[in-house]
Coordinates of C-alpha atoms in Angstrom, one line a residue:
M649 CA -8.7 7.8 22.9
D650 CA -8.7 5.0 20.3
Y651 CA -8.0 5.2 16.6
R652 CA -9.9 3.1 14.1
L653 CA -7.9 1.0 11.7
A654 CA -9.3 0.1 8.2
I655 CA -6.7 -2.5 7.5
T656 CA -7.6 -6.1 6.7
A657 CA -6.9 -8.5 9.5
A658 CA -5.9 -5.7 11.9
P659 CA -7.8 -5.0 15.1
E660 CA -10.7 -2.6 14.6
T661 CA -9.1 0.0 16.9
V662 CA -5.7 0.7 18.5
P663 CA -5.1 3.0 21.5
A664 CA -3.5 6.4 21.1
G665 CA 0.3 6.1 21.2
T666 CA 0.4 3.0 19.1
S667 CA 3.2 2.5 16.6
L668 CA 2.9 -0.3 13.9
M669 CA 5.4 -1.8 11.6
L670 CA 4.2 -2.5 8.0
L671 CA 6.5 -5.4 6.9
H672 CA 6.3 -5.9 3.2
P673 CA 8.2 -7.5 0.3
S674 CA 10.7 -5.1 -1.3
T675 CA 8.5 -4.8 -4.4
G676 CA 5.2 -4.9 -2.4
E677 CA 2.4 -2.5 -3.2
T678 CA 2.1 -0.7 0.1
D679 CA 0.0 2.2 -1.1
R680 CA -3.3 0.5 -0.4
V681 CA -2.4 -0.3 3.2
D682 CA -0.8 3.1 3.8
T683 CA -3.7 5.1 2.4
D684 CA -6.3 3.0 4.2
F685 CA -4.4 4.0 7.4
F686 CA -4.5 7.7 6.4
K687 CA -8.2 7.9 5.4
T688 CA -9.7 6.6 8.6
D689 CA -10.3 8.6 11.8
T690 CA -7.7 11.3 11.0
D691 CA -7.7 15.0 11.7
H692 CA -4.1 15.6 10.5
L693 CA -1.4 13.3 9.1
F694 CA 2.4 13.6 8.6
I695 CA 4.1 11.6 5.8
L696 CA 7.9 11.3 6.1
S697 CA 8.9 10.1 2.6
T698 CA 12.4 8.8 2.2
R699 CA 11.4 6.7 -0.8
T700 CA 9.5 9.1 -3.1
T701 CA 9.3 12.9 -3.6
A702 CA 6.5 15.1 -2.3
R703 CA 5.1 15.3 -5.8
E704 CA 4.8 11.5 -5.9
V705 CA 3.2 11.4 -2.5
K706 CA 0.6 14.0 -3.5
Q707 CA -0.2 11.9 -6.6
K708 CA -0.7 8.9 -4.3
L709 CA -3.0 10.8 -2.0
D710 CA -5.0 12.0 -4.9
H711 CA -5.2 8.6 -6.6
Y712 CA -6.5 7.0 -3.4
D713 CA -8.9 9.9 -2.5
V714 CA -7.0 10.9 0.7
D715 CA -7.8 14.5 1.8
A716 CA -4.4 16.1 1.1
S717 CA -5.4 19.3 3.0
K718 CA -4.9 17.2 6.2
A719 CA -1.4 16.2 5.2
V720 CA 2.1 17.5 5.9
I721 CA 4.7 15.9 3.7
L722 CA 8.4 15.8 4.6
D723 CA 10.4 15.2 1.4
T724 CA 13.9 13.9 2.0
L725 CA 14.8 13.2 -1.6
S726 CA 14.2 16.2 -3.9
I727 CA 17.3 18.0 -2.8
E728 CA 19.4 14.8 -3.1
R729 CA 18.0 14.3 -6.7
G730 CA 18.5 18.0 -7.7
Y731 CA 14.8 18.7 -8.1
S732 CA 13.4 22.1 -7.5
R733 CA 11.7 22.5 -4.2
R734 CA 9.3 25.0 -2.7
S735 CA 8.3 24.7 0.9
S736 CA 4.6 25.4 1.4
S737 CA 2.1 25.0 4.2
N738 CA 2.0 21.3 3.7
V739 CA 5.4 20.4 2.2
R740 CA 8.7 20.5 4.0
Y741 CA 12.2 19.5 3.1
V742 CA 15.3 18.3 4.8
P743 CA 18.7 18.9 3.2
S744 CA 19.5 15.2 2.8
P745 CA 18.0 11.7 3.4
E746 CA 20.7 11.2 6.1
D747 CA 19.4 14.1 8.2
L748 CA 17.6 12.0 10.8
D749 CA 17.6 14.8 13.4
G750 CA 15.9 17.1 10.9
M751 CA 13.3 14.5 10.3
I752 CA 12.6 14.0 14.0
D753 CA 12.5 17.8 14.6
A754 CA 9.9 18.1 11.8
I755 CA 7.7 15.3 13.3
Q756 CA 8.0 16.9 16.7
T757 CA 7.0 20.3 15.3
F758 CA 4.0 18.8 13.5
L759 CA 2.8 17.0 16.7
E760 CA 3.2 20.1 18.8
A761 CA 1.3 22.3 16.2
H762 CA -1.7 20.0 15.7
D763 CA -4.6 18.8 17.8
G764 CA -7.0 15.9 17.4
K765 CA -6.3 12.5 15.9
L766 CA -2.8 12.6 14.4
R767 CA -1.3 9.9 12.2
I768 CA 2.4 9.5 11.2
S769 CA 3.6 7.5 8.2
I770 CA 7.3 6.7 7.8
D771 CA 7.9 5.5 4.3
S772 CA 10.4 4.0 4.8
V773 CA 12.5 2.8 7.6
T774 CA 14.5 0.7 5.1
E775 CA 15.5 3.8 3.1
M776 CA 16.4 5.6 6.3
A777 CA 18.8 2.7 7.1
Y778 CA 20.1 2.7 3.5
Y779 CA 21.1 6.4 3.7
S780 CA 22.4 6.5 7.2
N781 CA 22.9 3.1 8.9
E782 CA 20.8 0.6 10.8
Q783 CA 21.9 1.6 14.3
R784 CA 21.3 5.3 13.7
T785 CA 17.9 4.4 12.2
V786 CA 17.0 2.2 15.3
N787 CA 17.8 5.2 17.5
A788 CA 15.8 7.6 15.3
I789 CA 12.8 5.2 15.3
E790 CA 12.9 4.9 19.1
R791 CA 12.7 8.7 19.3
I792 CA 9.8 8.9 16.9
V793 CA 7.9 6.2 18.7
S794 CA 8.4 8.1 21.9
L795 CA 7.0 11.3 20.3
I796 CA 4.0 9.4 18.9
D797 CA 3.3 8.0 22.4
R798 CA 3.7 11.3 24.1
H799 CA 1.4 13.1 21.7
D800 CA -1.3 10.4 21.6
A801 CA -0.8 9.9 17.9
V802 CA -0.5 6.6 15.9
G803 CA 2.3 5.7 13.5
L804 CA 2.9 3.3 10.6
F805 CA 6.5 2.5 9.7
H806 CA 7.3 0.7 6.4
V807 CA 10.0 -2.0 6.5
A808 CA 11.0 -4.0 3.4
A809 CA 11.6 -7.5 4.9
S810 CA 13.8 -9.0 2.3
V811 CA 16.3 -6.1 2.4
H812 CA 17.3 -6.7 6.0
S813 CA 18.6 -9.7 7.8
D814 CA 16.2 -11.6 10.1
A815 CA 18.1 -10.2 13.1
V816 CA 17.6 -6.6 11.9
V817 CA 13.9 -7.2 11.2
D818 CA 13.6 -8.6 14.7
E819 CA 15.4 -5.6 16.2
F820 CA 13.0 -3.3 14.3
S821 CA 9.9 -5.2 15.3
E822 CA 10.8 -4.9 19.0
L823 CA 10.3 -1.1 18.7
F824 CA 6.6 -1.4 17.7
D825 CA 3.4 -2.4 19.4
G826 CA 2.3 -4.6 16.5
S827 CA 3.0 -5.5 12.9
I828 CA 1.1 -5.7 9.7
H829 CA 2.4 -8.1 7.2
L830 CA 1.8 -7.5 3.5
N831 CA 2.5 -10.8 1.9
D832 CA 3.9 -11.6 -1.6
D833 CA 0.4 -12.5 -2.8
G834 CA -1.0 -9.1 -1.6
S835 CA -2.8 -10.6 1.4
V836 CA -2.5 -9.0 4.8
S837 CA -1.9 -10.6 8.2
C838 CA -1.2 -9.0 11.5
D839 CA 0.7 -9.7 14.7
F840 CA -0.4 -7.8 17.8

């Protein structure tokens, strides 16, 4: 099974089990790339948000005309920020943005509960490393990539390039099947 990609400069399709790194400037506008990834060839999608709340993710989906009924959002920030939270059929919470095991369990539950073409977005790996640490994050990403492969899904993992050393970016990039580079000028290039 292949998944179509509607991302400039990317291959037209990628095989099931593919995990991609979205490498972007720390102030880069990633929403366009992320939502193009969501909208194409998707039965269900899972958004792990360590950077924004579920409410903000829903607003993004609405703004870019992504069918939110296909989405499950894992909000890692609302509890930390003291916002009210109500779990629903498509919004889940973990107790803190450091709870990497809870995040992985939620992704596994999603993958086991859904059929068809499944997409996972991790926004962002950089924030995961900020709240826990880089080595714990590498271990967590390895586990998520393995789940994506095992369940024939595809994943897009956001990494803010300028926040990490070159060595850390290289370590992250080794975990993925390819990378999408969102450049400072908004152009996109890919490395597969």
